[in-house]
Coordinates of C-alpha atoms and ligand atoms in Angstrom, one line a residue:
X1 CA -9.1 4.7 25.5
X2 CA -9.1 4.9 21.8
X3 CA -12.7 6.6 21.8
X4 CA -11.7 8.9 24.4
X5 CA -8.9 10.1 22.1
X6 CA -11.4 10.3 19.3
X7 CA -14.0 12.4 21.6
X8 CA -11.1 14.6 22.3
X9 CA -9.8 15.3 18.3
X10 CA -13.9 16.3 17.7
X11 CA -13.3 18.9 20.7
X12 CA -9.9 20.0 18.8
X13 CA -11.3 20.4 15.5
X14 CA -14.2 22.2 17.4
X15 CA -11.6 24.9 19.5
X16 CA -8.7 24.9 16.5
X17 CA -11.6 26.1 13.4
X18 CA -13.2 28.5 15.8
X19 CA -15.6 30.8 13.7
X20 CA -14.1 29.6 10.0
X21 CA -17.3 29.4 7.9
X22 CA -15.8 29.4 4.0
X23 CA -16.1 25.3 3.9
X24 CA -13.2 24.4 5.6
X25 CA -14.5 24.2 8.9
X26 CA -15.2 21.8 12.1
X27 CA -18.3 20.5 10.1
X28 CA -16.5 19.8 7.2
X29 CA -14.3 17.9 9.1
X30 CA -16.9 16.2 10.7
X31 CA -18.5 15.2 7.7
X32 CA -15.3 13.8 6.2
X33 CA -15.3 11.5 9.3
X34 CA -18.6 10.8 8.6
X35 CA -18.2 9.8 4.5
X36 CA -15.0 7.6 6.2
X37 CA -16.9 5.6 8.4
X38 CA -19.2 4.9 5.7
X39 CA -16.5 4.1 3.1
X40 CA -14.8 2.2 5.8
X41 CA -17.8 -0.1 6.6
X42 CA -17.0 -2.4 3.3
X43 CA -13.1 -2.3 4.4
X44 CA -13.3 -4.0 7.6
X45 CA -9.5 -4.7 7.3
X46 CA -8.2 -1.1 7.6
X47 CA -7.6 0.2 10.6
X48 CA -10.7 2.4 12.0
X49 CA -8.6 4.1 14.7
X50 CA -5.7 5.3 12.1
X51 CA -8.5 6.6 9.6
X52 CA -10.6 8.0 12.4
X53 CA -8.3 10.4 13.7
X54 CA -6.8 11.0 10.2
X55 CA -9.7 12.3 9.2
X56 CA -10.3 14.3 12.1
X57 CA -7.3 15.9 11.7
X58 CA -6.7 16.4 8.0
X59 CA -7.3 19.8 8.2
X60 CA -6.0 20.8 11.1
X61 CA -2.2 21.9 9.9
X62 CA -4.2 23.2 6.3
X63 CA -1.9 26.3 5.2
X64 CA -4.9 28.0 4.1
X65 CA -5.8 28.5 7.4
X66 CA -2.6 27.6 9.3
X67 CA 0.7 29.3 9.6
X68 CA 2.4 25.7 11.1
X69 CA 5.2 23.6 9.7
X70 CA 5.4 19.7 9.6
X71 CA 1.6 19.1 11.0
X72 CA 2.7 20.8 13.9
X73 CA -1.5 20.9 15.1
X74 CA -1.7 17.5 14.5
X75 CA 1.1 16.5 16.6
X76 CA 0.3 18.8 19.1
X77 CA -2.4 16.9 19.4
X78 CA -1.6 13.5 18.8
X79 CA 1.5 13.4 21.2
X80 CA -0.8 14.8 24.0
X81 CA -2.9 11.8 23.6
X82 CA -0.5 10.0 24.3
X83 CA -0.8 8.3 20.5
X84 CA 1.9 6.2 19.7
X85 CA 5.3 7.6 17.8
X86 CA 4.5 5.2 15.2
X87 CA 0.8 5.7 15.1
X88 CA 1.9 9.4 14.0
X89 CA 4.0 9.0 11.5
X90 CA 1.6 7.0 9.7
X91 CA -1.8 9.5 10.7
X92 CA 0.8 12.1 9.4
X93 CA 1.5 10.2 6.3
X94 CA -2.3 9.7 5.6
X95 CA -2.9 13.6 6.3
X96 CA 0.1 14.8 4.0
X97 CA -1.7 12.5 1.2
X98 CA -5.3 14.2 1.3
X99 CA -4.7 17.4 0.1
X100 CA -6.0 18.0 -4.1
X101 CA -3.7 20.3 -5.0
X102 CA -0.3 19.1 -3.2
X103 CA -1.3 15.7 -4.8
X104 CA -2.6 15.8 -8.0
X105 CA -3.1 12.7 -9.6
X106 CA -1.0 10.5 -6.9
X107 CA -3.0 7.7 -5.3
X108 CA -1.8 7.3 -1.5
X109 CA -0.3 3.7 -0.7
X110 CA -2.1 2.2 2.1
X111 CA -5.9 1.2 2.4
X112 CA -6.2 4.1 5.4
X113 CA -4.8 6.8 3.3
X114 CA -7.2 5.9 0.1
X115 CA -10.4 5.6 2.4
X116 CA -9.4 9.0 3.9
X117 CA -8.7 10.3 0.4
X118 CA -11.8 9.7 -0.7
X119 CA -13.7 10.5 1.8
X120 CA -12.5 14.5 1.8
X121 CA -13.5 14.5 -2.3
X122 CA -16.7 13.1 -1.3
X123 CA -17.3 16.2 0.4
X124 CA -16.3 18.4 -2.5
X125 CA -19.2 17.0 -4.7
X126 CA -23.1 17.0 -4.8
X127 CA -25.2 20.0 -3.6
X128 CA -22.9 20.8 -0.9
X129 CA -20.0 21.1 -3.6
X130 CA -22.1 23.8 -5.8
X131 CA -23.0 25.2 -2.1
X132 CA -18.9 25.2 -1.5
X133 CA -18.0 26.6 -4.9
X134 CA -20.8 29.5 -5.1
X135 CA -19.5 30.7 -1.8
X136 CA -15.9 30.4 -2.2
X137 CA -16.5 32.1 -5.8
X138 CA -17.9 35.2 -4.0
X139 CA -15.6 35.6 -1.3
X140 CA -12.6 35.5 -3.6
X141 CA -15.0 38.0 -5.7
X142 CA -15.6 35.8 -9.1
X143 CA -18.4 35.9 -11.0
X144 CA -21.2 33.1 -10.8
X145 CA -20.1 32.0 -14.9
X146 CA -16.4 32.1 -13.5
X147 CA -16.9 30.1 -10.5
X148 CA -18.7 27.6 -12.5
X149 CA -15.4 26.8 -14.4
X150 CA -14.6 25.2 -11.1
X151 CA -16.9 22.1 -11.8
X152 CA -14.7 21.3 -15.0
X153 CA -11.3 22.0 -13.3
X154 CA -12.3 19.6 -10.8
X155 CA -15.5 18.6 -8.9
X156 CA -16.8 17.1 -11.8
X157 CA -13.4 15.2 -12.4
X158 CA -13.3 14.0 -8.7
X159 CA -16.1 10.7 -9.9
X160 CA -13.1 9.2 -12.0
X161 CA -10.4 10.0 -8.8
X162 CA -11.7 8.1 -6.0
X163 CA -9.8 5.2 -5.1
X164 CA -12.3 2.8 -3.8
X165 CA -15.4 1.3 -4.7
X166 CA -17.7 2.3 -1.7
X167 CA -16.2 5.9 -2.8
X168 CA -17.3 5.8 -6.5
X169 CA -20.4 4.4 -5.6
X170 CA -21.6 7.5 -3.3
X171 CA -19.5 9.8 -5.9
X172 CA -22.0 8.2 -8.4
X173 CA -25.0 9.8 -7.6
X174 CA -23.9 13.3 -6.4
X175 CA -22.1 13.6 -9.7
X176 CA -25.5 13.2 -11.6
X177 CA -26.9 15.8 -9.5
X178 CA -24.2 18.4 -10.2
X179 CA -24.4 17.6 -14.2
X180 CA -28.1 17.8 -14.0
X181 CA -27.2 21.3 -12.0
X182 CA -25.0 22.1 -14.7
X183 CA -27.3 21.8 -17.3
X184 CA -30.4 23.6 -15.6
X185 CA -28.2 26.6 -15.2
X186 CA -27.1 26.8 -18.7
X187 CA -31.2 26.5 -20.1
X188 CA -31.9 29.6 -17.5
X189 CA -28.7 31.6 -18.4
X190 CA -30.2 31.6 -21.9
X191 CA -31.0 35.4 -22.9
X192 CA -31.7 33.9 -26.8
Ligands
NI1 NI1 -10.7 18.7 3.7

């Protein structure tokens, strides 16, 4: 039951982000699911189900890309799978505390919500995070020097914001690749 629910939020993600290709996309999402079953593997205690469709769905009512009020896709979804009232509240709550820039320097509550927190910053960082950045940059028509302010705004503060260990452990190492980055493009900018 509860995979077929979970088989059925990948096929959502899959139908709702359609040809969206700027990062925030079905294989971001899947990714995110991903880095939360790996972060979730050392918290046997938090509930896999919660933080499974959570992350699944984190994106899914994102106003970047959405014109819907109160997680309307997410409900949408959730109350068609016949997902319990409670159940939603609390993937809802979860959901609400993801987003960087709504919650900037607030720590969600639960064990679900911190595992699902960190496991969206995880996929901001490392090579797929100067991938995300250069990309964005362009699109939004910024220079390569400006888009690399971006790093100190915050991918390279995300390290210090992840809430669990498993998180900062993994943050760890993609963080050294995007200061090693960092400092290669600097020595090749060089005109001097
Ligand atoms: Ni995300």
């Amino acid at each position: 039951m509860q995979d077929t629910i979970i088989k059925n939020a990948v096929e959502y993600i899959n139908e709702l982000f359609g040809g969206n290709s700027d990062g925030h996309d079905a294989l971001h999402t899947l990714r995110v699911y991903k880095n939360m079953k790996l972060i979730a593997q050392s918290y046997p205690e938090a509930d896999l189900f919660i933080m499974s469709l959570s992350a699944l769905l984190h994106d899914a009512d994102d106003h970047k890309l959405f014109k819907t009020e109160n997680n309307a896709n997410a409900r949408f979804f959730l109350a068609k799978n016949d997902v319990p009232e409670e159940s939603i509240e609390q993937i809802c709550e979860i959901i609400n505390g993801v987003s960087f820039s709504k919650n900037r320097g607030k720590t969600p509550e639960t064990l679900e919500g911190k595992i699902v927190q960190d496991a969206d910053r995880l996929d901001a960082i490392g090579a797929r995070g100067i991938a995300r950045t250069f990309a964005y940059g362009g699109k939004v028509g910024r220079s390569l020097d400006d888009s690399v302010q971006h790093f100190y705004d915050k991918l390279l503060l995300l390290k210090d914001e992840m809430n669990t260990d498993a998180a900062k452990e993994i943050a760890k190492a993609r963080h050294e690749y995007m200061e090693g980055f960092l400092k290669e493009y600097y020595e090749e900018s060089r005109w001097d």
